[in-house]
Amino acid sequence: MRAIGLLTRRNLRLFFRDRAAVFFSLLSALILIALYALFLGNLQVENLNERLPGASADDILWFVNTWVFAGITMITTLTTGLAALSVFVEDNATGRFRDFLVSPVRRTGLVLGYFLSSFIVSVVMSLLIVVVGQLYVLTRGSPTMTVAQIAEVVAWVALSGAAYAAFSSFVVTFLRSAGAFAALSTVVGTVIGFLAGAYIPVGTLPSGVVNVLNALPFAHSAMLLRGPYMAEAMDAVTDGPGQAEAVAALSDFYGLTASVGAVEITEGIASGVLVAVLVLFAALGAWRLSRRIR
């Protein structure tokens, strides 16, 4: 265990020492913030003003802000954990694995060191986004999440971070150069916002596309995070009698609920899918990593 801890700290130190890597791991989140600050946020506010004429402007802005930061948090759980595995790619490209193999550290320890560092980076950076989001909401005059809601967000961040660390650990075993890793990171950072329904609400897409997206674990993570993130804001914009239909419509449109065909994706199903991703890709990733470390 001591060796695993040392390897994990070594990987974390190498990642955080590279400020460019840290910055680019957050680039997708920063781009999404910029897009909504410049024009996409206003489009959502205008749309909600038409759908909810009885809601106040402040409550509608609160709703949009929480939806945006829930999506940003989901994106960060994947992009930062993947970025942390740049250490693995560099170790492979530079032949450092040969140095590890003459040490008393077992291959399983090396594998766990990479996985744990990816997981820790994902959780730490995602929780940083949560803090930034809550401070932003507070500066706009809206309430923050309750302690129970924050605890739920932390739990979903940890589960998502673990699942995507395992998934990323498997994917990077097929890369042999820093250039290939940079290309993969660019593609993932660009596409993940669409797959999670973070760039635009899923309700604006054709039903067939929505079914495909909702079948993927990325949409499940986003749905789980939006629940506690947006609960108070949803209550505020739909306050009043006879709003059950409005709540259901908004939940479907903005991805607080999800379904594939006639099958509703519950919290249990979504979390079960993420656990399955974690177990499956942790096993595959460990197998692939141990084969690469020679």
PDB file of C-alpha atoms in Angstrom:
ATOM      1  CA  MET A   1       0.000   0.000   0.000  1.00  0.00           C
ATOM      2  CA  ARG A   2       2.865   2.382   0.736  1.00  0.00           C
ATOM      3  CA  ALA A   3       4.238   1.865  -2.776  1.00  0.00           C
ATOM      4  CA  ILE A   4       0.818   2.569  -4.294  1.00  0.00           C
ATOM      5  CA  GLY A   5       0.563   5.757  -2.249  1.00  0.00           C
ATOM      6  CA  LEU A   6       4.007   6.897  -3.374  1.00  0.00           C
ATOM      7  CA  LEU A   7       3.218   6.201  -7.022  1.00  0.00           C
ATOM      8  CA  THR A   8      -0.111   8.014  -6.758  1.00  0.00           C
ATOM      9  CA  ARG A   9       1.549  11.066  -5.194  1.00  0.00           C
ATOM     10  CA  ARG A  10       4.262  10.975  -7.849  1.00  0.00           C
ATOM     11  CA  ASN A  11       1.655  10.954 -10.634  1.00  0.00           C
ATOM     12  CA  LEU A  12      -0.323  13.759  -8.998  1.00  0.00           C
ATOM     13  CA  ARG A  13       2.801  15.855  -8.545  1.00  0.00           C
ATOM     14  CA  LEU A  14       3.796  15.422 -12.189  1.00  0.00           C
ATOM     15  CA  PHE A  15       0.326  16.364 -13.413  1.00  0.00           C
ATOM     16  CA  PHE A  16      -0.193  19.444 -11.252  1.00  0.00           C
ATOM     17  CA  ARG A  17       3.352  20.626 -11.948  1.00  0.00           C
ATOM     18  CA  ASP A  18       2.423  20.900 -15.627  1.00  0.00           C
ATOM     19  CA  ARG A  19       0.249  24.017 -15.541  1.00  0.00           C
ATOM     20  CA  ALA A  20      -0.566  23.760 -19.234  1.00  0.00           C
ATOM     21  CA  ALA A  21      -1.962  20.257 -18.725  1.00  0.00           C
ATOM     22  CA  VAL A  22      -4.092  21.457 -15.816  1.00  0.00           C
ATOM     23  CA  PHE A  23      -5.391  24.393 -17.853  1.00  0.00           C
ATOM     24  CA  PHE A  24      -6.253  22.310 -20.911  1.00  0.00           C
ATOM     25  CA  SER A  25      -8.003  19.722 -18.740  1.00  0.00           C
ATOM     26  CA  LEU A  26     -10.455  22.505 -17.852  1.00  0.00           C
ATOM     27  CA  LEU A  27     -10.621  23.998 -21.342  1.00  0.00           C
ATOM     28  CA  SER A  28     -13.973  22.425 -22.245  1.00  0.00           C
ATOM     29  CA  ALA A  29     -15.501  23.754 -19.035  1.00  0.00           C
ATOM     30  CA  LEU A  30     -14.059  27.217 -19.646  1.00  0.00           C
ATOM     31  CA  ILE A  31     -15.357  27.241 -23.229  1.00  0.00           C
ATOM     32  CA  LEU A  32     -18.848  26.315 -22.043  1.00  0.00           C
ATOM     33  CA  ILE A  33     -18.776  29.095 -19.441  1.00  0.00           C
ATOM     34  CA  ALA A  34     -17.706  31.575 -22.125  1.00  0.00           C
ATOM     35  CA  LEU A  35     -20.411  30.439 -24.556  1.00  0.00           C
ATOM     36  CA  TYR A  36     -23.152  30.905 -21.984  1.00  0.00           C
ATOM     37  CA  ALA A  37     -21.752  34.188 -20.744  1.00  0.00           C
ATOM     38  CA  LEU A  38     -21.646  35.574 -24.300  1.00  0.00           C
ATOM     39  CA  PHE A  39     -24.903  34.429 -25.875  1.00  0.00           C
ATOM     40  CA  LEU A  40     -26.209  30.922 -25.113  1.00  0.00           C
ATOM     41  CA  GLY A  41     -27.310  31.915 -21.626  1.00  0.00           C
ATOM     42  CA  ASN A  42     -29.494  34.708 -22.985  1.00  0.00           C
ATOM     43  CA  LEU A  43     -31.133  32.285 -25.418  1.00  0.00           C
ATOM     44  CA  GLN A  44     -32.107  29.966 -22.567  1.00  0.00           C
ATOM     45  CA  VAL A  45     -33.410  32.856 -20.476  1.00  0.00           C
ATOM     46  CA  GLU A  46     -35.559  34.085 -23.374  1.00  0.00           C
ATOM     47  CA  ASN A  47     -36.889  30.568 -23.959  1.00  0.00           C
ATOM     48  CA  LEU A  48     -37.855  30.178 -20.310  1.00  0.00           C
ATOM     49  CA  ASN A  49     -39.458  33.617 -20.184  1.00  0.00           C
ATOM     50  CA  GLU A  50     -41.822  32.457 -22.930  1.00  0.00           C
ATOM     51  CA  ARG A  51     -42.506  29.058 -21.329  1.00  0.00           C
ATOM     52  CA  LEU A  52     -42.890  30.389 -17.787  1.00  0.00           C
ATOM     53  CA  PRO A  53     -44.421  33.878 -17.931  1.00  0.00           C
ATOM     54  CA  GLY A  54     -45.234  33.742 -14.222  1.00  0.00           C
ATOM     55  CA  ALA A  55     -41.636  33.121 -13.115  1.00  0.00           C
ATOM     56  CA  SER A  56     -39.426  36.015 -12.071  1.00  0.00           C
ATOM     57  CA  ALA A  57     -36.364  37.009 -14.082  1.00  0.00           C
ATOM     58  CA  ASP A  58     -34.093  36.245 -11.121  1.00  0.00           C
ATOM     59  CA  ASP A  59     -35.503  32.730 -10.697  1.00  0.00           C
ATOM     60  CA  ILE A  60     -35.163  31.991 -14.409  1.00  0.00           C
ATOM     61  CA  LEU A  61     -31.535  33.151 -14.371  1.00  0.00           C
ATOM     62  CA  TRP A  62     -30.951  30.975 -11.299  1.00  0.00           C
ATOM     63  CA  PHE A  63     -32.402  27.977 -13.135  1.00  0.00           C
ATOM     64  CA  VAL A  64     -30.190  28.537 -16.188  1.00  0.00           C
ATOM     65  CA  ASN A  65     -27.045  29.054 -14.091  1.00  0.00           C
ATOM     66  CA  THR A  66     -27.556  25.836 -12.130  1.00  0.00           C
ATOM     67  CA  TRP A  67     -28.225  23.901 -15.338  1.00  0.00           C
ATOM     68  CA  VAL A  68     -25.032  25.240 -16.911  1.00  0.00           C
ATOM     69  CA  PHE A  69     -22.811  24.439 -13.925  1.00  0.00           C
ATOM     70  CA  ALA A  70     -24.280  20.951 -13.557  1.00  0.00           C
ATOM     71  CA  GLY A  71     -23.221  20.280 -17.146  1.00  0.00           C
ATOM     72  CA  ILE A  72     -19.801  21.817 -16.583  1.00  0.00           C
ATOM     73  CA  THR A  73     -19.274  19.625 -13.516  1.00  0.00           C
ATOM     74  CA  MET A  74     -20.136  16.501 -15.500  1.00  0.00           C
ATOM     75  CA  ILE A  75     -17.726  17.457 -18.294  1.00  0.00           C
ATOM     76  CA  THR A  76     -14.958  18.062 -15.749  1.00  0.00           C
ATOM     77  CA  THR A  77     -15.322  14.590 -14.202  1.00  0.00           C
ATOM     78  CA  LEU A  78     -14.239  13.127 -17.541  1.00  0.00           C
ATOM     79  CA  THR A  79     -11.805  15.616 -19.065  1.00  0.00           C
ATOM     80  CA  THR A  80      -9.643  16.132 -15.974  1.00  0.00           C
ATOM     81  CA  GLY A  81      -9.366  12.431 -15.141  1.00  0.00           C
ATOM     82  CA  LEU A  82      -8.340  11.764 -18.722  1.00  0.00           C
ATOM     83  CA  ALA A  83      -5.803  14.593 -18.616  1.00  0.00           C
ATOM     84  CA  ALA A  84      -4.202  13.102 -15.498  1.00  0.00           C
ATOM     85  CA  LEU A  85      -3.371   9.979 -17.493  1.00  0.00           C
ATOM     86  CA  SER A  86      -0.980  12.006 -19.634  1.00  0.00           C
ATOM     87  CA  VAL A  87       1.582  10.853 -17.065  1.00  0.00           C
ATOM     88  CA  PHE A  88       0.981   7.240 -18.115  1.00  0.00           C
ATOM     89  CA  VAL A  89       1.358   8.097 -21.804  1.00  0.00           C
ATOM     90  CA  GLU A  90       4.582   9.999 -21.118  1.00  0.00           C
ATOM     91  CA  ASP A  91       5.976   7.170 -18.990  1.00  0.00           C
ATOM     92  CA  ASN A  92       5.215   4.753 -21.797  1.00  0.00           C
ATOM     93  CA  ALA A  93       6.689   6.974 -24.520  1.00  0.00           C
ATOM     94  CA  THR A  94       9.900   7.695 -22.603  1.00  0.00           C
ATOM     95  CA  GLY A  95      10.494   4.112 -21.473  1.00  0.00           C
ATOM     96  CA  ARG A  96      10.167   4.827 -17.749  1.00  0.00           C
ATOM     97  CA  PHE A  97       8.279   1.559 -17.360  1.00  0.00           C
ATOM     98  CA  ARG A  98      11.608  -0.250 -17.590  1.00  0.00           C
ATOM     99  CA  ASP A  99      12.805   1.652 -14.521  1.00  0.00           C
ATOM    100  CA  PHE A 100       9.673   0.668 -12.623  1.00  0.00           C
ATOM    101  CA  LEU A 101      10.075  -2.983 -13.518  1.00  0.00           C
ATOM    102  CA  VAL A 102      13.500  -3.256 -11.862  1.00  0.00           C
ATOM    103  CA  SER A 103      11.988  -1.876  -8.637  1.00  0.00           C
ATOM    104  CA  PRO A 104      10.146  -4.054  -6.090  1.00  0.00           C
ATOM    105  CA  VAL A 105       6.801  -2.495  -7.083  1.00  0.00           C
ATOM    106  CA  ARG A 106       4.308  -4.961  -8.567  1.00  0.00           C
ATOM    107  CA  ARG A 107       2.481  -4.298 -11.806  1.00  0.00           C
ATOM    108  CA  THR A 108      -0.819  -4.138  -9.914  1.00  0.00           C
ATOM    109  CA  GLY A 109       0.639  -1.349  -7.785  1.00  0.00           C
ATOM    110  CA  LEU A 110       1.621   0.612 -10.878  1.00  0.00           C
ATOM    111  CA  VAL A 111      -1.850   0.158 -12.361  1.00  0.00           C
ATOM    112  CA  LEU A 112      -3.544   1.320  -9.154  1.00  0.00           C
ATOM    113  CA  GLY A 113      -1.200   4.304  -8.953  1.00  0.00           C
ATOM    114  CA  TYR A 114      -2.320   5.568 -12.360  1.00  0.00           C
ATOM    115  CA  PHE A 115      -5.999   4.849 -11.713  1.00  0.00           C
ATOM    116  CA  LEU A 116      -6.066   6.484  -8.275  1.00  0.00           C
ATOM    117  CA  SER A 117      -4.267   9.600  -9.473  1.00  0.00           C
ATOM    118  CA  SER A 118      -6.762   9.941 -12.341  1.00  0.00           C
ATOM    119  CA  PHE A 119      -9.673   9.503  -9.932  1.00  0.00           C
ATOM    120  CA  ILE A 120      -8.302  12.014  -7.417  1.00  0.00           C
ATOM    121  CA  VAL A 121      -7.662  14.642 -10.094  1.00  0.00           C
ATOM    122  CA  SER A 122     -11.185  14.157 -11.447  1.00  0.00           C
ATOM    123  CA  VAL A 123     -12.832  14.563  -8.047  1.00  0.00           C
ATOM    124  CA  VAL A 124     -10.684  17.488  -6.890  1.00  0.00           C
ATOM    125  CA  MET A 125     -11.082  19.489 -10.093  1.00  0.00           C
ATOM    126  CA  SER A 126     -14.809  18.734 -10.327  1.00  0.00           C
ATOM    127  CA  LEU A 127     -15.406  19.842  -6.746  1.00  0.00           C
ATOM    128  CA  LEU A 128     -13.464  23.007  -7.528  1.00  0.00           C
ATOM    129  CA  ILE A 129     -15.988  23.653 -10.314  1.00  0.00           C
ATOM    130  CA  VAL A 130     -18.815  23.015  -7.841  1.00  0.00           C
ATOM    131  CA  VAL A 131     -17.377  25.626  -5.475  1.00  0.00           C
ATOM    132  CA  VAL A 132     -16.911  28.138  -8.305  1.00  0.00           C
ATOM    133  CA  GLY A 133     -20.462  27.504  -9.472  1.00  0.00           C
ATOM    134  CA  GLN A 134     -21.931  28.040  -6.026  1.00  0.00           C
ATOM    135  CA  LEU A 135     -19.950  31.242  -5.545  1.00  0.00           C
ATOM    136  CA  TYR A 136     -21.157  32.487  -8.933  1.00  0.00           C
ATOM    137  CA  VAL A 137     -24.785  31.699  -8.103  1.00  0.00           C
ATOM    138  CA  LEU A 138     -24.373  33.464  -4.766  1.00  0.00           C
ATOM    139  CA  THR A 139     -22.931  36.596  -6.384  1.00  0.00           C
ATOM    140  CA  ARG A 140     -25.972  36.718  -8.670  1.00  0.00           C
ATOM    141  CA  GLY A 141     -28.245  36.895  -5.635  1.00  0.00           C
ATOM    142  CA  SER A 142     -29.531  33.301  -5.766  1.00  0.00           C
ATOM    143  CA  PRO A 143     -29.404  30.701  -2.973  1.00  0.00           C
ATOM    144  CA  THR A 144     -26.776  27.973  -2.975  1.00  0.00           C
ATOM    145  CA  MET A 145     -27.450  24.263  -2.590  1.00  0.00           C
ATOM    146  CA  THR A 146     -28.289  22.863   0.824  1.00  0.00           C
ATOM    147  CA  VAL A 147     -25.773  20.726   2.717  1.00  0.00           C
ATOM    148  CA  ALA A 148     -27.705  17.577   1.771  1.00  0.00           C
ATOM    149  CA  GLN A 149     -27.713  18.563  -1.900  1.00  0.00           C
ATOM    150  CA  ILE A 150     -23.978  19.313  -1.850  1.00  0.00           C
ATOM    151  CA  ALA A 151     -23.350  15.903  -0.269  1.00  0.00           C
ATOM    152  CA  GLU A 152     -25.385  14.290  -3.059  1.00  0.00           C
ATOM    153  CA  VAL A 153     -23.387  16.177  -5.691  1.00  0.00           C
ATOM    154  CA  VAL A 154     -20.124  15.016  -4.072  1.00  0.00           C
ATOM    155  CA  ALA A 155     -21.360  11.410  -4.180  1.00  0.00           C
ATOM    156  CA  TRP A 156     -22.283  11.630  -7.875  1.00  0.00           C
ATOM    157  CA  VAL A 157     -18.987  13.364  -8.675  1.00  0.00           C
ATOM    158  CA  ALA A 158     -17.073  10.560  -6.947  1.00  0.00           C
ATOM    159  CA  LEU A 159     -19.026   7.849  -8.780  1.00  0.00           C
ATOM    160  CA  SER A 160     -18.677   9.581 -12.150  1.00  0.00           C
ATOM    161  CA  GLY A 161     -14.996  10.313 -11.541  1.00  0.00           C
ATOM    162  CA  ALA A 162     -14.297   6.666 -10.707  1.00  0.00           C
ATOM    163  CA  ALA A 163     -16.231   5.387 -13.732  1.00  0.00           C
ATOM    164  CA  TYR A 164     -14.519   7.752 -16.159  1.00  0.00           C
ATOM    165  CA  ALA A 165     -11.077   7.198 -14.620  1.00  0.00           C
ATOM    166  CA  ALA A 166     -11.544   3.490 -15.317  1.00  0.00           C
ATOM    167  CA  PHE A 167     -12.840   4.184 -18.834  1.00  0.00           C
ATOM    168  CA  SER A 168      -9.969   6.577 -19.583  1.00  0.00           C
ATOM    169  CA  SER A 169      -7.396   4.164 -18.162  1.00  0.00           C
ATOM    170  CA  PHE A 170      -8.561   1.590 -20.680  1.00  0.00           C
ATOM    171  CA  VAL A 171      -8.616   3.998 -23.635  1.00  0.00           C
ATOM    172  CA  VAL A 172      -5.112   5.427 -23.082  1.00  0.00           C
ATOM    173  CA  THR A 173      -3.546   1.980 -23.223  1.00  0.00           C
ATOM    174  CA  PHE A 174      -4.009   2.130 -27.001  1.00  0.00           C
ATOM    175  CA  LEU A 175      -1.998   5.363 -27.300  1.00  0.00           C
ATOM    176  CA  ARG A 176       1.749   5.371 -27.860  1.00  0.00           C
ATOM    177  CA  SER A 177       2.643   9.048 -28.141  1.00  0.00           C
ATOM    178  CA  ALA A 178       1.910  12.419 -26.578  1.00  0.00           C
ATOM    179  CA  GLY A 179       0.564  13.616 -29.927  1.00  0.00           C
ATOM    180  CA  ALA A 180      -2.039  10.854 -30.034  1.00  0.00           C
ATOM    181  CA  PHE A 181      -3.038  11.654 -26.458  1.00  0.00           C
ATOM    182  CA  ALA A 182      -3.417  15.357 -27.279  1.00  0.00           C
ATOM    183  CA  ALA A 183      -5.623  14.491 -30.260  1.00  0.00           C
ATOM    184  CA  LEU A 184      -7.801  12.224 -28.126  1.00  0.00           C
ATOM    185  CA  SER A 185      -8.146  14.873 -25.421  1.00  0.00           C
ATOM    186  CA  THR A 186      -9.207  17.442 -28.007  1.00  0.00           C
ATOM    187  CA  VAL A 187     -11.854  15.149 -29.472  1.00  0.00           C
ATOM    188  CA  VAL A 188     -13.202  14.143 -26.058  1.00  0.00           C
ATOM    189  CA  GLY A 189     -13.281  17.726 -24.825  1.00  0.00           C
ATOM    190  CA  THR A 190     -15.196  18.807 -27.915  1.00  0.00           C
ATOM    191  CA  VAL A 191     -17.711  15.967 -28.072  1.00  0.00           C
ATOM    192  CA  ILE A 192     -18.497  15.333 -24.415  1.00  0.00           C
ATOM    193  CA  GLY A 193     -20.560  18.494 -24.015  1.00  0.00           C
ATOM    194  CA  PHE A 194     -22.917  17.339 -26.760  1.00  0.00           C
ATOM    195  CA  LEU A 195     -23.107  13.769 -25.437  1.00  0.00           C
ATOM    196  CA  ALA A 196     -24.022  15.030 -21.967  1.00  0.00           C
ATOM    197  CA  GLY A 197     -26.549  17.575 -23.237  1.00  0.00           C
ATOM    198  CA  ALA A 198     -24.523  20.401 -21.722  1.00  0.00           C
ATOM    199  CA  TYR A 199     -24.146  22.671 -24.752  1.00  0.00           C
ATOM    200  CA  ILE A 200     -27.818  22.705 -25.673  1.00  0.00           C
ATOM    201  CA  PRO A 201     -30.837  21.177 -23.901  1.00  0.00           C
ATOM    202  CA  VAL A 202     -31.627  17.657 -25.057  1.00  0.00           C
ATOM    203  CA  GLY A 203     -35.214  18.753 -25.648  1.00  0.00           C
ATOM    204  CA  THR A 204     -34.113  20.670 -28.740  1.00  0.00           C
ATOM    205  CA  LEU A 205     -32.855  17.476 -30.425  1.00  0.00           C
ATOM    206  CA  PRO A 206     -34.816  14.871 -32.441  1.00  0.00           C
ATOM    207  CA  SER A 207     -36.261  12.048 -30.348  1.00  0.00           C
ATOM    208  CA  GLY A 208     -34.047   9.432 -32.016  1.00  0.00           C
ATOM    209  CA  VAL A 209     -30.907  11.374 -31.128  1.00  0.00           C
ATOM    210  CA  VAL A 210     -32.166  11.872 -27.572  1.00  0.00           C
ATOM    211  CA  ASN A 211     -32.693   8.115 -27.168  1.00  0.00           C
ATOM    212  CA  VAL A 212     -29.119   7.440 -28.298  1.00  0.00           C
ATOM    213  CA  LEU A 213     -27.659  10.080 -25.971  1.00  0.00           C
ATOM    214  CA  ASN A 214     -29.743   8.892 -23.012  1.00  0.00           C
ATOM    215  CA  ALA A 215     -28.435   5.365 -23.500  1.00  0.00           C
ATOM    216  CA  LEU A 216     -24.880   6.579 -22.837  1.00  0.00           C
ATOM    217  CA  PRO A 217     -23.400   6.904 -19.326  1.00  0.00           C
ATOM    218  CA  PHE A 218     -22.480  10.561 -19.924  1.00  0.00           C
ATOM    219  CA  ALA A 219     -26.145  11.562 -19.986  1.00  0.00           C
ATOM    220  CA  HIS A 220     -26.697   9.493 -16.840  1.00  0.00           C
ATOM    221  CA  SER A 221     -23.981  11.394 -14.973  1.00  0.00           C
ATOM    222  CA  ALA A 222     -25.401  14.717 -16.112  1.00  0.00           C
ATOM    223  CA  MET A 223     -28.900  13.700 -15.036  1.00  0.00           C
ATOM    224  CA  LEU A 224     -27.724  12.614 -11.583  1.00  0.00           C
ATOM    225  CA  LEU A 225     -25.850  15.887 -11.047  1.00  0.00           C
ATOM    226  CA  ARG A 226     -28.702  18.081 -12.279  1.00  0.00           C
ATOM    227  CA  GLY A 227     -31.061  16.659  -9.671  1.00  0.00           C
ATOM    228  CA  PRO A 228     -29.484  18.231  -6.562  1.00  0.00           C
ATOM    229  CA  TYR A 229     -27.983  21.146  -8.495  1.00  0.00           C
ATOM    230  CA  MET A 230     -31.317  22.340  -9.867  1.00  0.00           C
ATOM    231  CA  ALA A 231     -33.893  21.168  -7.309  1.00  0.00           C
ATOM    232  CA  GLU A 232     -34.336  24.525  -5.569  1.00  0.00           C
ATOM    233  CA  ALA A 233     -34.305  26.508  -8.816  1.00  0.00           C
ATOM    234  CA  MET A 234     -36.887  24.167 -10.353  1.00  0.00           C
ATOM    235  CA  ASP A 235     -39.183  24.719  -7.375  1.00  0.00           C
ATOM    236  CA  ALA A 236     -38.752  28.473  -7.728  1.00  0.00           C
ATOM    237  CA  VAL A 237     -39.605  28.747 -11.441  1.00  0.00           C
ATOM    238  CA  THR A 238     -42.584  26.385 -11.157  1.00  0.00           C
ATOM    239  CA  ASP A 239     -43.946  27.771  -7.893  1.00  0.00           C
ATOM    240  CA  GLY A 240     -47.718  27.867  -7.835  1.00  0.00           C
ATOM    241  CA  PRO A 241     -50.729  25.564  -8.296  1.00  0.00           C
ATOM    242  CA  GLY A 242     -51.094  23.270 -11.283  1.00  0.00           C
ATOM    243  CA  GLN A 243     -47.406  23.229 -12.150  1.00  0.00           C
ATOM    244  CA  ALA A 244     -46.897  19.451 -12.269  1.00  0.00           C
ATOM    245  CA  GLU A 245     -46.994  19.422 -16.067  1.00  0.00           C
ATOM    246  CA  ALA A 246     -44.520  22.312 -16.230  1.00  0.00           C
ATOM    247  CA  VAL A 247     -42.108  20.463 -13.934  1.00  0.00           C
ATOM    248  CA  ALA A 248     -42.308  17.305 -16.062  1.00  0.00           C
ATOM    249  CA  ALA A 249     -41.854  19.239 -19.305  1.00  0.00           C
ATOM    250  CA  LEU A 250     -38.866  21.212 -18.014  1.00  0.00           C
ATOM    251  CA  SER A 251     -37.281  18.085 -16.537  1.00  0.00           C
ATOM    252  CA  ASP A 252     -37.451  16.299 -19.884  1.00  0.00           C
ATOM    253  CA  PHE A 253     -36.338  19.338 -21.875  1.00  0.00           C
ATOM    254  CA  TYR A 254     -33.313  20.153 -19.704  1.00  0.00           C
ATOM    255  CA  GLY A 255     -32.225  16.591 -18.921  1.00  0.00           C
ATOM    256  CA  LEU A 256     -33.199  16.318 -15.268  1.00  0.00           C
ATOM    257  CA  THR A 257     -35.011  13.149 -16.278  1.00  0.00           C
ATOM    258  CA  ALA A 258     -34.143  10.761 -19.085  1.00  0.00           C
ATOM    259  CA  SER A 259     -35.650   7.841 -20.919  1.00  0.00           C
ATOM    260  CA  VAL A 260     -34.762   5.489 -23.747  1.00  0.00           C
ATOM    261  CA  GLY A 261     -37.913   4.770 -25.679  1.00  0.00           C
ATOM    262  CA  ALA A 262     -40.510   3.811 -23.089  1.00  0.00           C
ATOM    263  CA  VAL A 263     -37.893   2.956 -20.445  1.00  0.00           C
ATOM    264  CA  GLU A 264     -37.390   5.648 -17.822  1.00  0.00           C
ATOM    265  CA  ILE A 265     -33.821   6.076 -16.578  1.00  0.00           C
ATOM    266  CA  THR A 266     -34.149   6.239 -12.804  1.00  0.00           C
ATOM    267  CA  GLU A 267     -31.402   7.206 -10.366  1.00  0.00           C
ATOM    268  CA  GLY A 268     -30.923   3.524  -9.614  1.00  0.00           C
ATOM    269  CA  ILE A 269     -30.476   2.630 -13.274  1.00  0.00           C
ATOM    270  CA  ALA A 270     -28.146   5.578 -13.918  1.00  0.00           C
ATOM    271  CA  SER A 271     -25.936   4.833 -10.924  1.00  0.00           C
ATOM    272  CA  GLY A 272     -25.984   1.117 -11.793  1.00  0.00           C
ATOM    273  CA  VAL A 273     -24.758   1.886 -15.306  1.00  0.00           C
ATOM    274  CA  LEU A 274     -21.893   3.970 -13.901  1.00  0.00           C
ATOM    275  CA  VAL A 275     -20.942   1.187 -11.483  1.00  0.00           C
ATOM    276  CA  ALA A 276     -20.971  -1.266 -14.403  1.00  0.00           C
ATOM    277  CA  VAL A 277     -18.721   1.083 -16.413  1.00  0.00           C
ATOM    278  CA  LEU A 278     -16.378   1.312 -13.419  1.00  0.00           C
ATOM    279  CA  VAL A 279     -16.136  -2.443 -12.898  1.00  0.00           C
ATOM    280  CA  LEU A 280     -15.902  -3.381 -16.584  1.00  0.00           C
ATOM    281  CA  PHE A 281     -13.327  -0.812 -17.632  1.00  0.00           C
ATOM    282  CA  ALA A 282     -11.331  -1.107 -14.402  1.00  0.00           C
ATOM    283  CA  ALA A 283     -10.862  -4.792 -15.200  1.00  0.00           C
ATOM    284  CA  LEU A 284     -10.118  -4.168 -18.881  1.00  0.00           C
ATOM    285  CA  GLY A 285      -7.889  -1.201 -18.084  1.00  0.00           C
ATOM    286  CA  ALA A 286      -5.924  -3.127 -15.469  1.00  0.00           C
ATOM    287  CA  TRP A 287      -5.419  -5.964 -17.935  1.00  0.00           C
ATOM    288  CA  ARG A 288      -4.300  -3.633 -20.706  1.00  0.00           C
ATOM    289  CA  LEU A 289      -2.092  -1.523 -18.432  1.00  0.00           C
ATOM    290  CA  SER A 290      -0.352  -4.579 -17.011  1.00  0.00           C
ATOM    291  CA  ARG A 291       0.344  -5.767 -20.567  1.00  0.00           C
ATOM    292  CA  ARG A 292       1.795  -2.383 -21.542  1.00  0.00           C
ATOM    293  CA  ILE A 293       4.044  -2.113 -18.483  1.00  0.00           C
ATOM    294  CA  ARG A 294       6.872  -4.334 -19.697  1.00  0.00           C
TER     295      ARG A 294
END
